[in-house]
PDB file of C-alpha atoms in Angstrom:
ATOM      1  CA  MET A   1      -6.020   7.519  48.351  1.00 81.00           C
ATOM      2  CA  PHE A   2      -3.807   9.974  50.235  1.00 84.00           C
ATOM      3  CA  GLU A   3      -5.991  13.069  49.357  1.00 82.00           C
ATOM      4  CA  ASP A   4      -8.625  14.177  51.913  1.00 80.00           C
ATOM      5  CA  ALA A   5     -12.102  12.737  51.004  1.00 84.00           C
ATOM      6  CA  GLU A   6     -14.690  14.558  49.450  1.00 82.00           C
ATOM      7  CA  GLU A   7     -17.404  13.738  52.382  1.00 86.00           C
ATOM      8  CA  ALA A   8     -17.428  16.292  55.093  1.00 85.00           C
ATOM      9  CA  GLU A   9     -17.565  13.932  57.821  1.00 88.00           C
ATOM     10  CA  LEU A  10     -14.369  12.170  56.698  1.00 90.00           C
ATOM     11  CA  ARG A  11     -12.620  15.416  56.223  1.00 89.00           C
ATOM     12  CA  LYS A  12     -13.636  16.634  59.601  1.00 92.00           C
ATOM     13  CA  HIS A  13     -12.672  13.538  61.414  1.00 92.00           C
ATOM     14  CA  LEU A  14     -10.022  11.957  59.371  1.00 92.00           C
ATOM     15  CA  SER A  15      -8.263  14.715  57.854  1.00 91.00           C
ATOM     16  CA  GLY A  16      -4.978  13.610  56.499  1.00 91.00           C
ATOM     17  CA  VAL A  17      -5.675   9.848  57.127  1.00 94.00           C
ATOM     18  CA  PRO A  18      -5.266   7.742  53.850  1.00 94.00           C
ATOM     19  CA  LEU A  19      -8.346   5.841  52.720  1.00 92.00           C
ATOM     20  CA  LEU A  20      -8.531   2.438  51.473  1.00 90.00           C
ATOM     21  CA  ASN A  21     -10.906   2.385  48.360  1.00 84.00           C
ATOM     22  CA  ARG A  22     -12.396  -0.415  46.378  1.00 80.00           C
ATOM     23  CA  LEU A  23     -10.299  -3.251  47.361  1.00 85.00           C
ATOM     24  CA  ARG A  24     -11.831  -6.292  45.865  1.00 85.00           C
ATOM     25  CA  VAL A  25     -10.803  -9.835  45.261  1.00 89.00           C
ATOM     26  CA  VAL A  26     -12.472 -11.810  42.373  1.00 87.00           C
ATOM     27  CA  GLU A  27     -14.883 -14.053  43.993  1.00 88.00           C
ATOM     28  CA  ARG A  28     -13.315 -17.303  42.691  1.00 92.00           C
ATOM     29  CA  LEU A  29     -10.159 -16.340  44.332  1.00 90.00           C
ATOM     30  CA  ARG A  30     -11.706 -15.303  47.798  1.00 88.00           C
ATOM     31  CA  ASN A  31     -10.716 -17.244  50.896  1.00 87.00           C
ATOM     32  CA  GLN A  32      -6.895 -17.711  49.765  1.00 89.00           C
ATOM     33  CA  ARG A  33      -5.603 -14.828  52.099  1.00 91.00           C
ATOM     34  CA  ILE A  34      -5.254 -12.610  49.062  1.00 92.00           C
ATOM     35  CA  GLY A  35      -7.299  -9.809  50.646  1.00 91.00           C
ATOM     36  CA  THR A  36      -5.079  -9.966  53.760  1.00 93.00           C
ATOM     37  CA  ALA A  37      -2.062  -9.800  51.760  1.00 95.00           C
ATOM     38  CA  LEU A  38      -3.431  -6.811  49.838  1.00 94.00           C
ATOM     39  CA  VAL A  39      -4.482  -4.849  53.094  1.00 95.00           C
ATOM     40  CA  ARG A  40      -1.346  -5.471  54.636  1.00 95.00           C
ATOM     41  CA  ALA A  41       0.798  -4.300  51.562  1.00 95.00           C
ATOM     42  CA  ALA A  42      -1.480  -1.127  51.870  1.00 94.00           C
ATOM     43  CA  GLU A  43      -0.657  -0.672  55.468  1.00 95.00           C
ATOM     44  CA  GLN A  44       2.952  -1.191  54.772  1.00 94.00           C
ATOM     45  CA  VAL A  45       2.965   1.786  52.094  1.00 94.00           C
ATOM     46  CA  VAL A  46       0.861   4.055  54.537  1.00 95.00           C
ATOM     47  CA  ARG A  47       3.672   3.464  57.154  1.00 94.00           C
ATOM     48  CA  GLU A  48       6.290   4.137  54.874  1.00 93.00           C
ATOM     49  CA  ARG A  49       4.658   7.491  53.973  1.00 94.00           C
ATOM     50  CA  GLY A  50       4.556   8.451  57.430  1.00 92.00           C
ATOM     51  CA  HIS A  51       1.040   7.924  58.416  1.00 94.00           C
ATOM     52  CA  ALA A  52      -0.326   6.445  61.716  1.00 94.00           C
ATOM     53  CA  GLN A  53      -3.805   5.446  60.674  1.00 95.00           C
ATOM     54  CA  LEU A  54      -5.711   3.949  57.595  1.00 96.00           C
ATOM     55  CA  ALA A  55      -9.376   4.358  57.088  1.00 95.00           C
ATOM     56  CA  LEU A  56     -11.888   2.665  54.774  1.00 94.00           C
ATOM     57  CA  GLY A  57     -15.647   2.541  54.269  1.00 93.00           C
ATOM     58  CA  ILE A  58     -17.446  -0.677  53.489  1.00 93.00           C
ATOM     59  CA  GLY A  59     -21.347  -1.139  52.469  1.00 91.00           C
ATOM     60  CA  LEU A  60     -23.657  -2.272  55.049  1.00 93.00           C
ATOM     61  CA  ASP A  61     -24.382  -5.435  53.292  1.00 91.00           C
ATOM     62  CA  ASN A  62     -20.783  -6.482  53.074  1.00 90.00           C
ATOM     63  CA  ALA A  63     -20.313  -8.729  56.021  1.00 92.00           C
ATOM     64  CA  ASP A  64     -17.511 -10.795  54.525  1.00 90.00           C
ATOM     65  CA  ALA A  65     -15.474  -7.383  54.143  1.00 91.00           C
ATOM     66  CA  GLU A  66     -16.345  -6.347  57.777  1.00 93.00           C
ATOM     67  CA  ARG A  67     -15.016  -9.635  59.122  1.00 93.00           C
ATOM     68  CA  LEU A  68     -11.771  -9.422  57.214  1.00 94.00           C
ATOM     69  CA  TYR A  69     -11.122  -5.847  58.385  1.00 95.00           C
ATOM     70  CA  LEU A  70     -12.075  -6.488  61.912  1.00 96.00           C
ATOM     71  CA  ARG A  71     -10.022  -9.500  61.884  1.00 95.00           C
ATOM     72  CA  LEU A  72      -6.926  -7.344  60.712  1.00 95.00           C
ATOM     73  CA  GLY A  73      -7.297  -4.859  63.550  1.00 95.00           C
ATOM     74  CA  PHE A  74      -9.690  -2.181  62.035  1.00 97.00           C
ATOM     75  CA  ALA A  75     -12.392  -0.816  64.526  1.00 96.00           C
ATOM     76  CA  GLU A  76     -15.577   1.078  63.451  1.00 95.00           C
ATOM     77  CA  TRP A  77     -15.190   4.709  64.329  1.00 94.00           C
ATOM     78  CA  PRO A  78     -17.489   6.570  66.861  1.00 94.00           C
ATOM     79  CA  HIS A  79     -19.012   9.054  64.480  1.00 94.00           C
ATOM     80  CA  GLY A  80     -21.676   6.763  62.892  1.00 92.00           C
ATOM     81  CA  LEU A  81     -22.591   5.961  59.199  1.00 93.00           C
ATOM     82  CA  VAL A  82     -21.484   8.104  56.333  1.00 93.00           C
ATOM     83  CA  ASP A  83     -23.510   8.829  52.993  1.00 90.00           C
ATOM     84  CA  THR A  84     -20.999   8.323  50.179  1.00 86.00           C
ATOM     85  CA  TYR A  85     -21.061   7.146  46.609  1.00 78.00           C
ATOM     86  CA  TYR A  86     -19.454   5.052  44.111  1.00 76.00           C
ATOM     87  CA  MET A  87     -18.877   5.455  40.192  1.00 76.00           C
ATOM     88  CA  VAL A  88     -20.668   2.963  37.971  1.00 80.00           C
ATOM     89  CA  PHE A  89     -21.125   3.335  33.970  1.00 85.00           C
ATOM     90  CA  LYS A  90     -24.783   3.725  32.924  1.00 86.00           C
ATOM     91  CA  ASP A  91     -25.550   4.546  29.271  1.00 86.00           C
ATOM     92  CA  GLU A  92     -21.895   4.989  28.446  1.00 87.00           C
ATOM     93  CA  ARG A  93     -21.276   7.455  31.078  1.00 89.00           C
ATOM     94  CA  GLU A  94     -20.229   7.698  34.652  1.00 89.00           C
ATOM     95  CA  VAL A  95     -22.826   8.102  37.188  1.00 87.00           C
ATOM     96  CA  ARG A  96     -22.557   8.586  40.973  1.00 82.00           C
ATOM     97  CA  GLU A  97     -24.478   5.760  42.962  1.00 82.00           C
ATOM     98  CA  PRO A  98     -25.198   6.622  46.696  1.00 83.00           C
ATOM     99  CA  GLU A  99     -24.036   4.311  49.439  1.00 86.00           C
ATOM    100  CA  LEU A 100     -24.383   4.304  53.071  1.00 90.00           C
ATOM    101  CA  CYS A 101     -20.921   3.113  54.595  1.00 92.00           C
ATOM    102  CA  ARG A 102     -19.616   1.997  57.852  1.00 94.00           C
ATOM    103  CA  ILE A 103     -16.383   3.615  58.473  1.00 94.00           C
ATOM    104  CA  LEU A 104     -13.439   1.614  59.879  1.00 96.00           C
ATOM    105  CA  VAL A 105     -10.082   2.859  61.049  1.00 96.00           C
ATOM    106  CA  LYS A 106      -6.857   1.213  62.060  1.00 96.00           C
ATOM    107  CA  GLU A 107      -4.032   2.528  64.033  1.00 94.00           C
ATOM    108  CA  LEU A 108      -0.699   1.901  62.540  1.00 94.00           C
ATOM    109  CA  ASN A 109       1.644   2.795  65.206  1.00 78.00           C
ATOM    110  CA  GLN A 110       2.975  -0.881  65.824  1.00 56.00           C
ATOM    111  CA  GLU A 111       4.168  -3.273  63.038  1.00 53.00           C
ATOM    112  CA  MET A 112       1.909  -6.396  63.057  1.00 49.00           C
ATOM    113  CA  PRO A 113       3.966  -9.401  62.809  1.00 46.00           C
ATOM    114  CA  LEU A 114       3.488 -11.320  59.747  1.00 46.00           C
ATOM    115  CA  LYS A 115       1.419 -14.295  60.377  1.00 44.00           C
ATOM    116  CA  ARG A 116       3.079 -17.498  58.874  1.00 43.00           C
ATOM    117  CA  ASP A 117       0.942 -20.434  57.728  1.00 41.00           C
TER     118      ASP A 117
END
């Protein structure tokens, strides 16, 4: 997402910083470096558009995602947790569900070399 976030804390501290939202790999395809490839592709697009940072939020119960992002060079921001939301369908309508998130940010100033297997 290249627009500023709806959450005031994110607008204040990450104005103009693209946000990676809702990246998911189907469970049966996890641990095959698909998530890594998707994140690196997103980073490349962000760099090509002239941005030096990329941010994302992860739910507090998503330890697997946190490990992935930390391994890829993201770091927790110093401004604490953020109350945010995600959209779900209930009774055939879209509803906002609250979610407390940990915010991670990555500096993209330098190209990360591609890791060859």
